[in-house]
PDB file of C-alpha atoms in Angstrom:
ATOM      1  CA  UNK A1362      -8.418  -9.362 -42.010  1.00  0.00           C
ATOM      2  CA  UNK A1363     -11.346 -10.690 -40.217  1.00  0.00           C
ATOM      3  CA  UNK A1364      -9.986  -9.841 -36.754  1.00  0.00           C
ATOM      4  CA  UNK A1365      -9.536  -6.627 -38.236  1.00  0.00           C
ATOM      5  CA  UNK A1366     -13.050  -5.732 -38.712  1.00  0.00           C
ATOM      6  CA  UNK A1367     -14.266  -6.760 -35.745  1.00  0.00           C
ATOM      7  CA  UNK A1368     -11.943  -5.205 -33.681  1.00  0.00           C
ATOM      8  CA  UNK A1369     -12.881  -1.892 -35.701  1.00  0.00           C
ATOM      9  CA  UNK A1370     -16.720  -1.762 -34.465  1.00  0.00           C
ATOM     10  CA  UNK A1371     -15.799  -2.616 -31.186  1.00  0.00           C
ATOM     11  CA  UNK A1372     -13.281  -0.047 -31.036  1.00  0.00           C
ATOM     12  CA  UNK A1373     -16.315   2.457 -32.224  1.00  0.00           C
ATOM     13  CA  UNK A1374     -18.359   0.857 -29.786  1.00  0.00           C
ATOM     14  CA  UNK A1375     -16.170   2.127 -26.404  1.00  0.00           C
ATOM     15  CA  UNK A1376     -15.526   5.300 -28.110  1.00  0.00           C
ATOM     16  CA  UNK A1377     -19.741   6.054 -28.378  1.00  0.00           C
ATOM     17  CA  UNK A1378     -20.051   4.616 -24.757  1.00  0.00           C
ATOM     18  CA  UNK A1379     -17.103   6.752 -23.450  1.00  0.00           C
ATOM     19  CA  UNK A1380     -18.560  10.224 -25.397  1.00  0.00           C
ATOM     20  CA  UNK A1381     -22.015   9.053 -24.056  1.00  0.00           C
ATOM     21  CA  UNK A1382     -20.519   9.211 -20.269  1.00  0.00           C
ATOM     22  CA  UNK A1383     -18.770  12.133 -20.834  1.00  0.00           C
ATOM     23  CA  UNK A1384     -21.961  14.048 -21.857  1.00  0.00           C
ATOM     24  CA  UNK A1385     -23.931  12.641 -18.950  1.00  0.00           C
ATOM     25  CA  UNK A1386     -21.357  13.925 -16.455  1.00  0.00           C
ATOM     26  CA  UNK A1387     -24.341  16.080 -15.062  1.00  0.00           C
ATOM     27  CA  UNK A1388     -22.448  18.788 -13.885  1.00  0.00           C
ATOM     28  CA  UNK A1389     -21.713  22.518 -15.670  1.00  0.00           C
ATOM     29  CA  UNK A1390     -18.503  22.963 -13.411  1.00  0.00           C
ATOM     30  CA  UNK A1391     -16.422  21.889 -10.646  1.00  0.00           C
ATOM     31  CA  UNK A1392     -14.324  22.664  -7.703  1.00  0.00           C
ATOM     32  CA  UNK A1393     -13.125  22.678  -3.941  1.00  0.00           C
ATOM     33  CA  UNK A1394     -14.930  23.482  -0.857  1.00  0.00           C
ATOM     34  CA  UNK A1395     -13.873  26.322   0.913  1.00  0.00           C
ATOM     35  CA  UNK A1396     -14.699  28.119   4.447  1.00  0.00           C
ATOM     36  CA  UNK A1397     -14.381  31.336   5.991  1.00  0.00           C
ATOM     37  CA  UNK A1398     -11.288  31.074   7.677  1.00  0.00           C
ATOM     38  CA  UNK A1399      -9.700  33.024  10.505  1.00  0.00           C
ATOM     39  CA  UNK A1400      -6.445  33.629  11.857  1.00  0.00           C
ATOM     40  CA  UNK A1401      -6.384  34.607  15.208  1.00  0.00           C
ATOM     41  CA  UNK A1402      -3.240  36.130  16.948  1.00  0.00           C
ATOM     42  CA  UNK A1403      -2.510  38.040  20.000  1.00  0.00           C
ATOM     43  CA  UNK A1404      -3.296  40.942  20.889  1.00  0.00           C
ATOM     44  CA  UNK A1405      -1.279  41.330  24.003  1.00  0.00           C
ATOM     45  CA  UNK A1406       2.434  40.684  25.249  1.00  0.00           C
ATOM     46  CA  UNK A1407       3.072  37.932  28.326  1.00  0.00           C
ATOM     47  CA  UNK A1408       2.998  34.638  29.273  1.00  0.00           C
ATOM     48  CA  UNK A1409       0.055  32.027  28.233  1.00  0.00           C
ATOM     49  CA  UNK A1410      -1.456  30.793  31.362  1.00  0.00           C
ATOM     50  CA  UNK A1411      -3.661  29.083  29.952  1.00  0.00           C
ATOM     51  CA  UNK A1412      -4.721  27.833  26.468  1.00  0.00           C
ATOM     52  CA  UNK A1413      -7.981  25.005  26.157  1.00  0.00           C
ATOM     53  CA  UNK A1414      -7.399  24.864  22.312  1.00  0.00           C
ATOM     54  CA  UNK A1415      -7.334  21.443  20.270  1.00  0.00           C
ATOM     55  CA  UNK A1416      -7.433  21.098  16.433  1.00  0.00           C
ATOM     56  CA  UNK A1417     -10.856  19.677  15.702  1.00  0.00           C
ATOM     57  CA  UNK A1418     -12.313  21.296  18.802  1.00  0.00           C
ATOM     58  CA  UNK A1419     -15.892  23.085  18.485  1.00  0.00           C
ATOM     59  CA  UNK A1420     -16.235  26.656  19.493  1.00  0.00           C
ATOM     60  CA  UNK A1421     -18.718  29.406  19.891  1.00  0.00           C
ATOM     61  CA  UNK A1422     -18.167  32.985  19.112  1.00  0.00           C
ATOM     62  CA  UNK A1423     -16.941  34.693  22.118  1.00  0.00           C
ATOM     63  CA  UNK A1424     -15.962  31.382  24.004  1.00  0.00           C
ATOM     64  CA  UNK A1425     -13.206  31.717  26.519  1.00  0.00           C
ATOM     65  CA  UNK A1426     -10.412  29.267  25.435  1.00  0.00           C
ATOM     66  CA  UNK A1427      -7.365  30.764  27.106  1.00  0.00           C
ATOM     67  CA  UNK A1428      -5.406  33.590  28.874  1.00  0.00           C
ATOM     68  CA  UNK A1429      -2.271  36.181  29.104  1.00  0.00           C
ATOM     69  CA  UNK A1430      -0.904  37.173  32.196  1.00  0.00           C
ATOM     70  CA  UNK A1431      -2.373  40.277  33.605  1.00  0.00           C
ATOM     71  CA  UNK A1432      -0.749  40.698  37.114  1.00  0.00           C
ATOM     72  CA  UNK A1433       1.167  43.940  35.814  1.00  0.00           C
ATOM     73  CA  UNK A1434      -1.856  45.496  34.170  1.00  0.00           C
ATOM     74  CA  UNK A1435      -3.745  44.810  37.436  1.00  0.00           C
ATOM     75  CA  UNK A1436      -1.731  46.344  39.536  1.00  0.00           C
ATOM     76  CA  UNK A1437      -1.005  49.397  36.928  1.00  0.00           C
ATOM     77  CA  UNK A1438      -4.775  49.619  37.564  1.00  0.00           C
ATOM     78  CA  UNK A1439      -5.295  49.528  41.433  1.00  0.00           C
ATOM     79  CA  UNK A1440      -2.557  52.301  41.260  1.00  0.00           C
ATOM     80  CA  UNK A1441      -4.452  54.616  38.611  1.00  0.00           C
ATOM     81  CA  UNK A1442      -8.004  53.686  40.854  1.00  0.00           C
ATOM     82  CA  UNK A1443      -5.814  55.501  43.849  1.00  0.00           C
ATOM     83  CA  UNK A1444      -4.411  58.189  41.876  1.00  0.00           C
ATOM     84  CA  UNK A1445      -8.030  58.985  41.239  1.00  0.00           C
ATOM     85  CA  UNK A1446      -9.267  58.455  44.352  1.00  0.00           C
ATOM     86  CA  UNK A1447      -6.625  61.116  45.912  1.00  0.00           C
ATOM     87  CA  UNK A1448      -7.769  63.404  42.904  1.00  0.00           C
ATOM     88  CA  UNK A1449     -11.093  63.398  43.901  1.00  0.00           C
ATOM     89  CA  UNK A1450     -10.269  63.685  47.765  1.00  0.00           C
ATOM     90  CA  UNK A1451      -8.892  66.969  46.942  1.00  0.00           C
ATOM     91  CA  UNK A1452     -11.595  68.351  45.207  1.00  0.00           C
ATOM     92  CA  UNK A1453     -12.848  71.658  47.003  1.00  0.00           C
ATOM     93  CA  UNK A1454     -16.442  72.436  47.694  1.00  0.00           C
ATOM     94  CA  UNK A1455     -17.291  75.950  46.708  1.00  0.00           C
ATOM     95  CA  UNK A1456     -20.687  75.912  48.528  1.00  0.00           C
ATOM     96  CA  UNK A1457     -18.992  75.139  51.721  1.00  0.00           C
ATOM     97  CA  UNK A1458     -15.700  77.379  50.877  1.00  0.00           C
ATOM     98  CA  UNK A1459     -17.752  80.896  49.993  1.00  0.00           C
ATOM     99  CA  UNK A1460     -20.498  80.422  52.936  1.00  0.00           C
ATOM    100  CA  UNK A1461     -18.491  82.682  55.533  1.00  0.00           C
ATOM    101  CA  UNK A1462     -17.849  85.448  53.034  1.00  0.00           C
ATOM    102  CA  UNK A1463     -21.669  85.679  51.802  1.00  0.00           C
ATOM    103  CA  UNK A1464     -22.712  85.885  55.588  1.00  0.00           C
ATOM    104  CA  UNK A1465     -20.408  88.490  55.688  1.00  0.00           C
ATOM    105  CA  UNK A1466     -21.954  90.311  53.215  1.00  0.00           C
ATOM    106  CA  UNK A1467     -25.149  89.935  54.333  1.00  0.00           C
ATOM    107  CA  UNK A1468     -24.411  90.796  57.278  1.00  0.00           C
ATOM    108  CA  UNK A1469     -22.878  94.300  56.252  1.00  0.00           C
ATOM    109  CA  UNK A1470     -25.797  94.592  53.821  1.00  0.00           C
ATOM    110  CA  UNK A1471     -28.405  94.172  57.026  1.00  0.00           C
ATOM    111  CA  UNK A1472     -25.646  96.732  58.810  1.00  0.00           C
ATOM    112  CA  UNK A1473     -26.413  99.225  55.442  1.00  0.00           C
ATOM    113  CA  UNK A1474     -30.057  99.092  55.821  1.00  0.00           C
ATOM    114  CA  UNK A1475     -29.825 100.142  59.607  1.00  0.00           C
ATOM    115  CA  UNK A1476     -27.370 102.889  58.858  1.00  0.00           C
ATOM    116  CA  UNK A1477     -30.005 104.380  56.223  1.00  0.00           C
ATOM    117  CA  UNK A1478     -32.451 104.153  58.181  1.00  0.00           C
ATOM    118  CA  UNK A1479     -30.449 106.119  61.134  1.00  0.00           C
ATOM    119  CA  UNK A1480     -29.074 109.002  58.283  1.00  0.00           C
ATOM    120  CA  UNK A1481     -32.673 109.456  57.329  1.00  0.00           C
ATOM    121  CA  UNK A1482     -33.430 110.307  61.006  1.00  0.00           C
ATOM    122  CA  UNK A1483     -30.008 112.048  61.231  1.00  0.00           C
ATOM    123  CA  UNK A1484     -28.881 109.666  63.711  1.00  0.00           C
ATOM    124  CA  UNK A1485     -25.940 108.602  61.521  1.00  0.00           C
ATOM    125  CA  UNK A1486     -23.524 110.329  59.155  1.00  0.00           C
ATOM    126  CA  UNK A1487     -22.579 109.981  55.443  1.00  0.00           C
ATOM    127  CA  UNK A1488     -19.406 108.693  56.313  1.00  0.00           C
ATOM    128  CA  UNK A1489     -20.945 105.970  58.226  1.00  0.00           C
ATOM    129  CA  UNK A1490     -23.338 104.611  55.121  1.00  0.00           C
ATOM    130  CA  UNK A1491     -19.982 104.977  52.719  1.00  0.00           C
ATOM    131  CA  UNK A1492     -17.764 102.832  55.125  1.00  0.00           C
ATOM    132  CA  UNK A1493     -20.646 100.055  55.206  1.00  0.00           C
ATOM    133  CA  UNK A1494     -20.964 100.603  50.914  1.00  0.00           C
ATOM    134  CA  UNK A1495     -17.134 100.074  50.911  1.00  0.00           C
ATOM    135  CA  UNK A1496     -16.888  97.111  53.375  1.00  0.00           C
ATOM    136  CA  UNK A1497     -19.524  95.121  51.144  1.00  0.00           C
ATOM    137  CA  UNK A1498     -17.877  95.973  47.779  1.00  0.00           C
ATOM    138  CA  UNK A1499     -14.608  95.173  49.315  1.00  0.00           C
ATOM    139  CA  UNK A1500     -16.161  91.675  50.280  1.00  0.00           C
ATOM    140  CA  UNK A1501     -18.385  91.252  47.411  1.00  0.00           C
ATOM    141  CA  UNK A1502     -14.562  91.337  45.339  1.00  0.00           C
ATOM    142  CA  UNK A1503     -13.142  88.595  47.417  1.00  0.00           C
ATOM    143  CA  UNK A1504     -15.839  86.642  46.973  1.00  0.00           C
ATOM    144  CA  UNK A1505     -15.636  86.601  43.115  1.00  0.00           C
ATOM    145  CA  UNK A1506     -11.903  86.321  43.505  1.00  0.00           C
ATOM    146  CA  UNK A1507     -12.336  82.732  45.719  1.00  0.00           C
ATOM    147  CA  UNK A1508     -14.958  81.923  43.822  1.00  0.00           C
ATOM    148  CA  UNK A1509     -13.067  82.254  40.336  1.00  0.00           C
ATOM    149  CA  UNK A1510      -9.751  80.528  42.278  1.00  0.00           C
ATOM    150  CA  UNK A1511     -12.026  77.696  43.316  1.00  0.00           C
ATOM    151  CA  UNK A1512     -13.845  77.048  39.791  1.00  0.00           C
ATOM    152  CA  UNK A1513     -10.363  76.877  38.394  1.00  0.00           C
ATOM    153  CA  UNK A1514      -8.883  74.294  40.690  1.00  0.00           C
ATOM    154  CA  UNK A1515     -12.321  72.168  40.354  1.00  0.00           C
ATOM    155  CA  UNK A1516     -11.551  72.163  36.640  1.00  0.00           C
ATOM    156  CA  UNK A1517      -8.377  71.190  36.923  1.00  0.00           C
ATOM    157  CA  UNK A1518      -9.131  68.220  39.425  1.00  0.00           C
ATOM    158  CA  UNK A1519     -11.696  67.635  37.246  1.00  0.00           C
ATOM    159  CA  UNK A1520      -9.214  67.059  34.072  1.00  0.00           C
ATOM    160  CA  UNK A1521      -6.690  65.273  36.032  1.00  0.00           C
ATOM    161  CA  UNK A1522      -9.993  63.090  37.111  1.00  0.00           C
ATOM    162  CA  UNK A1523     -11.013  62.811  33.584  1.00  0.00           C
ATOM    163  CA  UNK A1524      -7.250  61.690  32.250  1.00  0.00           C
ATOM    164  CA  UNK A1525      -6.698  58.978  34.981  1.00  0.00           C
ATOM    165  CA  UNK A1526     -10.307  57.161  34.435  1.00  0.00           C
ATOM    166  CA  UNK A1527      -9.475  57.758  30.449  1.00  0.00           C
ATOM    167  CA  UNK A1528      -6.370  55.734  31.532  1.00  0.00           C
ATOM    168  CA  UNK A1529      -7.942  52.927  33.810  1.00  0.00           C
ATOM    169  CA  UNK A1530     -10.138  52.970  30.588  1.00  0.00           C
ATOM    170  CA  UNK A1531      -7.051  51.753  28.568  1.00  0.00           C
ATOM    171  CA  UNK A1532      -5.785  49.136  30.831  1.00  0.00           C
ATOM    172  CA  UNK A1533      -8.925  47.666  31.213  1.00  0.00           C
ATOM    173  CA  UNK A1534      -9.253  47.524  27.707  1.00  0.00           C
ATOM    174  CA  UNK A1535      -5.695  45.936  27.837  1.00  0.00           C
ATOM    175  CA  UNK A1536      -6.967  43.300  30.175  1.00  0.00           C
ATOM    176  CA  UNK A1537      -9.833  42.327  27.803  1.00  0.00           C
ATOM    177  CA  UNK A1538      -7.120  41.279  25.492  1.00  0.00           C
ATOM    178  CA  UNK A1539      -5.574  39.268  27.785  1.00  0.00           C
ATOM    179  CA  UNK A1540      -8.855  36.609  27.302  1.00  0.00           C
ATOM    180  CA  UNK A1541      -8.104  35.043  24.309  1.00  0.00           C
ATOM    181  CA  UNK A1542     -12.024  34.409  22.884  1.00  0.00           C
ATOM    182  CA  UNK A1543     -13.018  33.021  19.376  1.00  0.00           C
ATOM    183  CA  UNK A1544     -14.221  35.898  17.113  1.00  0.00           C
ATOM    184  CA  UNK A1545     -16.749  33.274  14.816  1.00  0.00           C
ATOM    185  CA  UNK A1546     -18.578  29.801  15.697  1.00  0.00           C
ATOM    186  CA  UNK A1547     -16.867  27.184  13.750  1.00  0.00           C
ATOM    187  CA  UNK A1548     -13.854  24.645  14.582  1.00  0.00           C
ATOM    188  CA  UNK A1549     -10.670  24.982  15.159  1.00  0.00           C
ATOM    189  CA  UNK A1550      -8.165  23.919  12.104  1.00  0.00           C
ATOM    190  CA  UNK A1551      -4.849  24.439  13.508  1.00  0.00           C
ATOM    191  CA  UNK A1552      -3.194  25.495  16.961  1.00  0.00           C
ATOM    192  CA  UNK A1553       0.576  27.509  16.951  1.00  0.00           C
ATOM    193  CA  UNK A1554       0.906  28.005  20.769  1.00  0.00           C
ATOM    194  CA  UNK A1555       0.923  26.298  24.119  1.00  0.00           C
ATOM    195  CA  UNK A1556       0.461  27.301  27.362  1.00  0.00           C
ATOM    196  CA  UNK A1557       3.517  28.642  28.849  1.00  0.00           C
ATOM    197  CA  UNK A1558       4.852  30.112  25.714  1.00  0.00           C
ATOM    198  CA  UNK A1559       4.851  34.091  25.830  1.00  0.00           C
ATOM    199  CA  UNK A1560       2.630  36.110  23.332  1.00  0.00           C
ATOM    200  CA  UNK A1561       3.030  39.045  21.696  1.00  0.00           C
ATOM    201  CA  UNK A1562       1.008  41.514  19.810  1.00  0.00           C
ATOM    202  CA  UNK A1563       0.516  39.670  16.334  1.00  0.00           C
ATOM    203  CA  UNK A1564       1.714  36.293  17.024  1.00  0.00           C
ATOM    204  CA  UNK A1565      -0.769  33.838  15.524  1.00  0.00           C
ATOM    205  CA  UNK A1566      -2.426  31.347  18.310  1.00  0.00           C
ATOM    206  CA  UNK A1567      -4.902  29.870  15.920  1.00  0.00           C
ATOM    207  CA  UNK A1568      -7.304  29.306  12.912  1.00  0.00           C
ATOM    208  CA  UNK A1569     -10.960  28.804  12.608  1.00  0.00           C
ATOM    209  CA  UNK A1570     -13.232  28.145  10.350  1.00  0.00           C
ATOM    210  CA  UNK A1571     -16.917  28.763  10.016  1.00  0.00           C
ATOM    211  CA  UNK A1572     -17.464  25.043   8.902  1.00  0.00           C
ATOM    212  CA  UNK A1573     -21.526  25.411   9.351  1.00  0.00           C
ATOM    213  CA  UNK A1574     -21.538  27.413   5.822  1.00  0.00           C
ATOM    214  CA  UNK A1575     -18.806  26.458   3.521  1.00  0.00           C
ATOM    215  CA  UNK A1576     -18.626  27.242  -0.081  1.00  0.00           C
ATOM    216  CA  UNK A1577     -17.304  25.726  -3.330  1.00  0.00           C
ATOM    217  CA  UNK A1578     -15.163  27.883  -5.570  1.00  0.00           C
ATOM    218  CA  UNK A1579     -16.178  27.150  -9.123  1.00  0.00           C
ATOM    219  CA  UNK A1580     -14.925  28.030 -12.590  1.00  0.00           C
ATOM    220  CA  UNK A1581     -17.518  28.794 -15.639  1.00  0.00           C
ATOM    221  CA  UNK A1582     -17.115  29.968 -19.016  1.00  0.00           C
ATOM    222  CA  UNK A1583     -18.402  33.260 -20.836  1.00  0.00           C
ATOM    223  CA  UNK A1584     -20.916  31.704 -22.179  1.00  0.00           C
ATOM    224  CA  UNK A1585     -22.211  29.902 -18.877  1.00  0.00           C
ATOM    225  CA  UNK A1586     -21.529  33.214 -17.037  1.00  0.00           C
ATOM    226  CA  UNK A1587     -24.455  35.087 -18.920  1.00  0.00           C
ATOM    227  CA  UNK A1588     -26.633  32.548 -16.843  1.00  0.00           C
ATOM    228  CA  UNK A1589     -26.160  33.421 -13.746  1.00  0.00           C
ATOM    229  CA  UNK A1590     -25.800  36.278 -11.114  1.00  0.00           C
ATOM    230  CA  UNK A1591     -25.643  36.576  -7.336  1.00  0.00           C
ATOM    231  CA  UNK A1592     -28.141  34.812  -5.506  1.00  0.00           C
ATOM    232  CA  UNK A1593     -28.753  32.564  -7.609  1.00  0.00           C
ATOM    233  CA  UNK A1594     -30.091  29.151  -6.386  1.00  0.00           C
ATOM    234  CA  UNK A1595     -28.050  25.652  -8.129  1.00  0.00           C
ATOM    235  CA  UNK A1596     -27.566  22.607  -6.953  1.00  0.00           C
ATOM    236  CA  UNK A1597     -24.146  21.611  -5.579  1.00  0.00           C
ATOM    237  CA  UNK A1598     -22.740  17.769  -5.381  1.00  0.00           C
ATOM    238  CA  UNK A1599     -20.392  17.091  -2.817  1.00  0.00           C
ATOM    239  CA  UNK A1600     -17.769  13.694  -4.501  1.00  0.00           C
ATOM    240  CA  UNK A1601     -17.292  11.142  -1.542  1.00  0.00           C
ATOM    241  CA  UNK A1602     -15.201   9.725  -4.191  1.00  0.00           C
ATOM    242  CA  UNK A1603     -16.915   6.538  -6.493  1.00  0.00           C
ATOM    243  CA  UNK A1604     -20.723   6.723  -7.026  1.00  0.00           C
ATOM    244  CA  UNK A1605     -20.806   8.081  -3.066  1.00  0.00           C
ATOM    245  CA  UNK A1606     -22.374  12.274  -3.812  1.00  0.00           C
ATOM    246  CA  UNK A1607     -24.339  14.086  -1.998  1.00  0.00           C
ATOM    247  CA  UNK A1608     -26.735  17.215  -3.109  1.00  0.00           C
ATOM    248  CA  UNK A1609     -26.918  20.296  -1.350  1.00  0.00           C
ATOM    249  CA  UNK A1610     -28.839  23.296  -2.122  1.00  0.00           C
ATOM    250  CA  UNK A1611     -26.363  26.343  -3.525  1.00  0.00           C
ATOM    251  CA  UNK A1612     -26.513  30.211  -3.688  1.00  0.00           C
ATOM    252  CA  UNK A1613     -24.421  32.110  -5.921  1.00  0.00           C
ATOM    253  CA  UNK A1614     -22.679  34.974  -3.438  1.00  0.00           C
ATOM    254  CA  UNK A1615     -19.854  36.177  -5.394  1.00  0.00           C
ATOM    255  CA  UNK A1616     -18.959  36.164  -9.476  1.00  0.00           C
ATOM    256  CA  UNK A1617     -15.421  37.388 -10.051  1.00  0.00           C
ATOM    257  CA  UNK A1618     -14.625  41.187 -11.666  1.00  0.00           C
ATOM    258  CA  UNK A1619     -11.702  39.485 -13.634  1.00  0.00           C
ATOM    259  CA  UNK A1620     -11.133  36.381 -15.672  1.00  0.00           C
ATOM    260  CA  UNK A1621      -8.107  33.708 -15.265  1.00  0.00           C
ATOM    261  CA  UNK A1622      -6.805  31.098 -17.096  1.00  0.00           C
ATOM    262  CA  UNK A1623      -8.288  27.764 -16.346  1.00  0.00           C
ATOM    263  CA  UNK A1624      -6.837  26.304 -13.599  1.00  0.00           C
ATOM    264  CA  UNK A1625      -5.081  22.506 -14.419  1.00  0.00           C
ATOM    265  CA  UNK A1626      -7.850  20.823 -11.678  1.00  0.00           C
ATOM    266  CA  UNK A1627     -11.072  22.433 -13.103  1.00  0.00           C
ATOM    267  CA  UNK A1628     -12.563  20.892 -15.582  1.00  0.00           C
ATOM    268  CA  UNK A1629     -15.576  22.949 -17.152  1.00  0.00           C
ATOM    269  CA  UNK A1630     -18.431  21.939 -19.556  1.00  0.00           C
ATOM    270  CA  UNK A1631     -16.974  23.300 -22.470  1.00  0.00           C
ATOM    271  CA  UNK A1632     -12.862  22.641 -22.722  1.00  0.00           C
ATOM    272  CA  UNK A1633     -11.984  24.941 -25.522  1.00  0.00           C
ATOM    273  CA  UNK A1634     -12.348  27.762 -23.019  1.00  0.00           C
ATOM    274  CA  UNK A1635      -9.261  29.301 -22.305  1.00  0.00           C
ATOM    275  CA  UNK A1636     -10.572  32.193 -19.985  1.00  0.00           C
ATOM    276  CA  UNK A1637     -12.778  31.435 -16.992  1.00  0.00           C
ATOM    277  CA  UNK A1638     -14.672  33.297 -14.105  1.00  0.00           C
ATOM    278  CA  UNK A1639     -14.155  32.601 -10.432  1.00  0.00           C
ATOM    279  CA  UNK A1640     -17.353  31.620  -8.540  1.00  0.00           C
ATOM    280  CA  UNK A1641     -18.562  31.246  -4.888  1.00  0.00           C
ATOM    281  CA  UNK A1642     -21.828  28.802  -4.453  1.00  0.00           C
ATOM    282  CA  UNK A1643     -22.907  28.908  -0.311  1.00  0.00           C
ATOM    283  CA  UNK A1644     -24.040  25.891   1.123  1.00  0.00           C
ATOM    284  CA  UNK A1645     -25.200  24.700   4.554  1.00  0.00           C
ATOM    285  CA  UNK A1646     -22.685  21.806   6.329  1.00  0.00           C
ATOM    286  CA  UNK A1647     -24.321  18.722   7.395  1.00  0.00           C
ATOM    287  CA  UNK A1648     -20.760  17.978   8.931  1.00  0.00           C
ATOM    288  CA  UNK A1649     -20.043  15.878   6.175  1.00  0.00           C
ATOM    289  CA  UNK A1650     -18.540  18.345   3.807  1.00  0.00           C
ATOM    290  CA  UNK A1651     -14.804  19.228   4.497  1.00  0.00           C
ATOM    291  CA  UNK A1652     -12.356  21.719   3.366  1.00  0.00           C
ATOM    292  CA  UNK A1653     -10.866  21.117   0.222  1.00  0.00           C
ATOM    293  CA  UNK A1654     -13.533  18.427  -0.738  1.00  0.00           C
ATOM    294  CA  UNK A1655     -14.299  18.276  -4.564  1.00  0.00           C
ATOM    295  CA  UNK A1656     -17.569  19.536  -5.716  1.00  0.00           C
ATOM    296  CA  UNK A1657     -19.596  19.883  -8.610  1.00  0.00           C
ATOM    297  CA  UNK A1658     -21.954  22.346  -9.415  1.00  0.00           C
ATOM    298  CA  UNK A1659     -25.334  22.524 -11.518  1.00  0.00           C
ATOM    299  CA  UNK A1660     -26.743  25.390 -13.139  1.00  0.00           C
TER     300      UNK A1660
END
């Protein structure tokens, strides 16, 4: 009997010291890290010359890291620059084209003036001033005609011109495709190709992740949630695992529309919650923080 009461304190004992711990967790909810990843596939069809990509590799936005074949496109190119080049050629000059048939007319008009001049002194007849009035409308009317003729076939060149560089336009935009460039700074988490292999429009040729801001999806309660709204600032504990945390500084950026049912790996402050809302806390990476890291988070 006497072991029996002393093994009931102590029992009460580790029961008050284990609530006591639980309390002073510190923490309103917890969760994983997370970062902004991307999936980058091709975006045009031939062989990989060459690929610089390694998992763990840093990259900057726009970095060069690798390239399609573009020998076809090139040459598709050089033959559309020609195509152009002959269009152009062939363009007339209207100027140059209609400067015979206006000397003409002047020339008939100066011929007009002197015939006047030679009816007034009856030196000339009528017939004389309507020939010359004829000869210049007759001229004036193949002049508009060229003219006309020659406007239309300089807007037709024109069009042809304007559909060929509308088509070097395209390939060249092909050809930017053919660089294969990081859209976002951050470091590459996995790599699906090689150089050598062929791409295609689609094909995946790998992921990166922004790991400069990363962010740890949290679960709270309806009661928590009345606390807090985007932007926010909390404090955010990254779990080394033991005693080993570290504290970052937290912004709320996103509180879900709809609530889920606790996931099995979230523990929250209060247990008897069923229902839960999604969370996104923003933090700056010192580089220690990784993807799928626990965290804990402090309203």
């Amino acid at each position: 009997m006497g072991k029996v009461k002393i093994f009931a304190p102590v029992c009460c004992l580790l029961f008050l010291f284990s609530s006591c711990g639980k309390n002073q967790r510190g923490f309103d909810a917890t969760g994983a890290f997370e970062a902004t990843e991307v999936t980058v596939s091709g975006e045009a069809s031939g062989k990989i010359l060459s690929f610089t990509v390694n998992e763990g590799q840093e990259v900057v936005a726009g970095d060069r890291l690798g390239v399609i074949d573009t020998v076809q496109l090139y040459l598709a190119k050089l033959q559309l620059m020609k195509s152009a080049s002959s269009v152009r050629s062939n363009r007339p000059d209207i100027g140059k084209q209609i400067a015979s048939i206006r000397e003409q007319i002047a020339k008939q008009k100066t011929e007009r003036t002197r015939v006047e001049n030679l009816l007034k002194a009856e030196a000339a007849t009528q017939k004389q001033l309507d020939d010359m009035v004829s000869a210049i409308a007759v001229l004036e009317s193949r002049l508009a005609a060229l003219q006309s003729s020659l406007e239309n076939s300089v807007s037709s060149l024109d069009a042809q011109s304007s559909a060929i560089e509308i088509q070097v336009a395209q390939v060249e935009d092909q050809l930017s495709k053919c660089v294969i460039s990081s859209p976002v700074t951050g470091m590459i988490l996995a790599k699906y190709a090689e150089a050598g292999e062929l791409s295609m429009p689609g094909k995946p040729l790998f992921k990166v992740a922004d790991m400069k801001r990363l962010y740890l999806r949290a679960y709270l309660t309806l009661p928590q949630l009345k606390e807090v709204k985007p932007g926010r600032k909390v404090k955010v504990f990254a779990d080394f695992g033991g005693d080993n945390r570290r504290e970052y500084d937290g912004s709320v950026t996103w509180i879900s529309e709809k609530s889920e049912f606790t996931p099995k790996s979230i523990q929250t402050k209060d247990d008897r919650e069923n229902l839960v809302y999604a969370i996104r806390v923003a933090i700056e990476n010192d580089g220690c923080v990784k993807i799928g890291m626990y965290g804990e988070l402090v309203l």
